[in-house]
Coordinates of C-alpha atoms in Angstrom, one line a residue:
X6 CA -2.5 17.9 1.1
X7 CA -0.7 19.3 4.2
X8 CA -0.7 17.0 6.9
X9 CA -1.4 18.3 10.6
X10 CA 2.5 18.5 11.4
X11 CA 2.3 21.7 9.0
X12 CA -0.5 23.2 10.5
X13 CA 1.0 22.3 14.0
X14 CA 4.6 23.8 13.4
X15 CA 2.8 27.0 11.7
X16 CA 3.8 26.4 8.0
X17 CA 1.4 26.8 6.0
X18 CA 1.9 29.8 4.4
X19 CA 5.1 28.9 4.1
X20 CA 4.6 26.1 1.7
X21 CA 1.9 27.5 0.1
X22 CA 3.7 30.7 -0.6
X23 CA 6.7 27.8 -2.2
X24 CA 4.3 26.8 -4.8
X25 CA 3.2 29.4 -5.5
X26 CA 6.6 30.9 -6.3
X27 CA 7.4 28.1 -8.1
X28 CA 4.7 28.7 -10.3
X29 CA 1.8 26.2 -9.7
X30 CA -1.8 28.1 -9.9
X31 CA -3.8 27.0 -6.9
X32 CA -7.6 26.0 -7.5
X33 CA -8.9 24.4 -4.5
X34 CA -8.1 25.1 -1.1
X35 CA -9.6 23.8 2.2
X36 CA -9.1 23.1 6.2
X37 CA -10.7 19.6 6.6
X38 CA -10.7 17.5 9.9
X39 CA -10.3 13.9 8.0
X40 CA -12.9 11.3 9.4
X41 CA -11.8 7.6 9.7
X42 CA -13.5 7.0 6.5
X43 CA -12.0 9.6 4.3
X44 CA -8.4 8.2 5.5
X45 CA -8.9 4.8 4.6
X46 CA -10.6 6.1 1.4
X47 CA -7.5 8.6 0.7
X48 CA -5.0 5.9 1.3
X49 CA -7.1 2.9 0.3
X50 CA -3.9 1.5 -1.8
X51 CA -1.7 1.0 1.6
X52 CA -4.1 -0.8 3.7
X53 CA -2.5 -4.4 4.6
X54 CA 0.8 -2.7 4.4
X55 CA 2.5 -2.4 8.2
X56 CA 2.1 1.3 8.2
X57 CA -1.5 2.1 7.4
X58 CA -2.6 2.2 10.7
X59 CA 0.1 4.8 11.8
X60 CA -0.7 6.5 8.8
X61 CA -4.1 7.1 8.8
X62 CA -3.7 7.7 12.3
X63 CA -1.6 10.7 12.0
X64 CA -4.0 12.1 9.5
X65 CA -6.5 12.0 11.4
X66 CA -4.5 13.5 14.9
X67 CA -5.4 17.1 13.5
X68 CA -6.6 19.6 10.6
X69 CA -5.2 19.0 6.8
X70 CA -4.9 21.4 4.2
X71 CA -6.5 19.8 1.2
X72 CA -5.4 21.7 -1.8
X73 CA -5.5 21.4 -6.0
X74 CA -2.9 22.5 -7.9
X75 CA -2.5 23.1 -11.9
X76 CA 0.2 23.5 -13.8
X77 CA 2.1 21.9 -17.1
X78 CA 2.9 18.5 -16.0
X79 CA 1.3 19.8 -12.8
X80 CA 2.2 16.0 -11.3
X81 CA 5.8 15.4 -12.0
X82 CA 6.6 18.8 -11.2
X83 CA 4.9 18.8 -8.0
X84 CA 6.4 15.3 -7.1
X85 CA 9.7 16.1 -7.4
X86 CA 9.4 19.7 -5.6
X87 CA 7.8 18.2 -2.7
X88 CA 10.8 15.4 -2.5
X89 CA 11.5 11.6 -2.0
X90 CA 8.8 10.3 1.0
X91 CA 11.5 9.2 2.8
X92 CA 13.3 12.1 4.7
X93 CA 17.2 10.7 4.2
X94 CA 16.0 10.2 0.6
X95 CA 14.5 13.9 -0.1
X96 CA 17.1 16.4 -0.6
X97 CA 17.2 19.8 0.4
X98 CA 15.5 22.1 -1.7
X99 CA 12.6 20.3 -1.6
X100 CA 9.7 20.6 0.7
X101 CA 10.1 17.4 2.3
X102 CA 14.6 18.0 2.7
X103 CA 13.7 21.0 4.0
X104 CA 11.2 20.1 6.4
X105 CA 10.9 16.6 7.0
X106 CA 13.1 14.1 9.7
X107 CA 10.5 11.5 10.3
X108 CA 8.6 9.4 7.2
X109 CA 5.5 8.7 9.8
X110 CA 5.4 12.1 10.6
X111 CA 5.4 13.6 6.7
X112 CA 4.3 16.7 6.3
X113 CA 2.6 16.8 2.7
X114 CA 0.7 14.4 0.3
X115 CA 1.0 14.7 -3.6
X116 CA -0.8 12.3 -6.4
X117 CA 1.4 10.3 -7.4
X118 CA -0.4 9.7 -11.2
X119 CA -3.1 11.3 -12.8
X120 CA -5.7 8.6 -12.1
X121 CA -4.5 9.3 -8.2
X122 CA -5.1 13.0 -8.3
X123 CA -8.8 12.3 -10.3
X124 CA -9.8 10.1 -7.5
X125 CA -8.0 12.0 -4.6
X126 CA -9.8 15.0 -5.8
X127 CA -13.0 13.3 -6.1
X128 CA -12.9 12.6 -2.2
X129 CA -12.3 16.1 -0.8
X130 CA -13.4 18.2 -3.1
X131 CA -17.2 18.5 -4.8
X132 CA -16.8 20.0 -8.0
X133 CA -18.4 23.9 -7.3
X134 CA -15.2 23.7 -4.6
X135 CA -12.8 24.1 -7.9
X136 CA -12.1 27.5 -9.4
X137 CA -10.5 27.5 -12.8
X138 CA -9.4 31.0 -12.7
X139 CA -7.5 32.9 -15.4
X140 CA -3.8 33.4 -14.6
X141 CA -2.6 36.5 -16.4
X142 CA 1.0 35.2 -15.3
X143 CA 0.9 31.8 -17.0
X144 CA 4.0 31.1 -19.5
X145 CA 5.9 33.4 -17.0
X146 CA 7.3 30.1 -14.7

């Protein structure tokens, strides 16, 4: 997911244009204005914790990009090109080093197993919103 800080500082096409040169195959793409509900659904695993209310704050404060990815060990991949959450952590390179200063103010969501990405999935997508296209380069990345 893109969080409203890309969308506000005009990057979208931008990151999406970095996985996609990197090679992952994008499937499911979609502007969502995230309710209350979906939030604490989406991040259900942090509630109790002293930023959940900042957090679900944030990603409700505007548009996301809710996106699904594929790719050979789509998750790890993806984890380690979008970085370490925390800014001083993610090194440059990656999409959080490169664009990132501020951990409450993170600018992209990935699953971080694959009984995360099943359930994340779940909640913002409904399954004709998936499209399992052939990829005539696959094996090229």
């Amino acid at each position: 997911m893109l969080k409203p800080g890309v969308l506000n500082r005009r990057l979208v096409g931008e990151i999406i244009s970095r996985l996609e040169k990197k090679g992952f195959k994008l499937v499911g793409l979609k502007l969502v204005h995230v309710t209350k509900e979906l939030a604490a659904a989406h991040y259900a695993e942090h509630e109790g914790k002293s930023f959940y209310d900042e957090l679900t704050s944030y990603v409700t404060s505007g548009p996301v990009i809710a996106m699904v990815w594929q790719a050979d060990d789509c998750i790890t991949l993806m984890r380690k090109y979008v970085g370490s959450t925390k800014p001083t952590e993610a090194v440059p390179g990656t999409i959080r080093g490169d664009y990132c200063t501020h951990t409450q103010r993170n600018i992209i969501h990935a699953s971080d197993s694959e009984e995360s990405a099943e359930r994340e999935i779940k909640l913002w997508f409904r399954d004709e919103e998936i499209f399992d296209w052939n990829d005539s380069c696959q094996g090229w990345y």
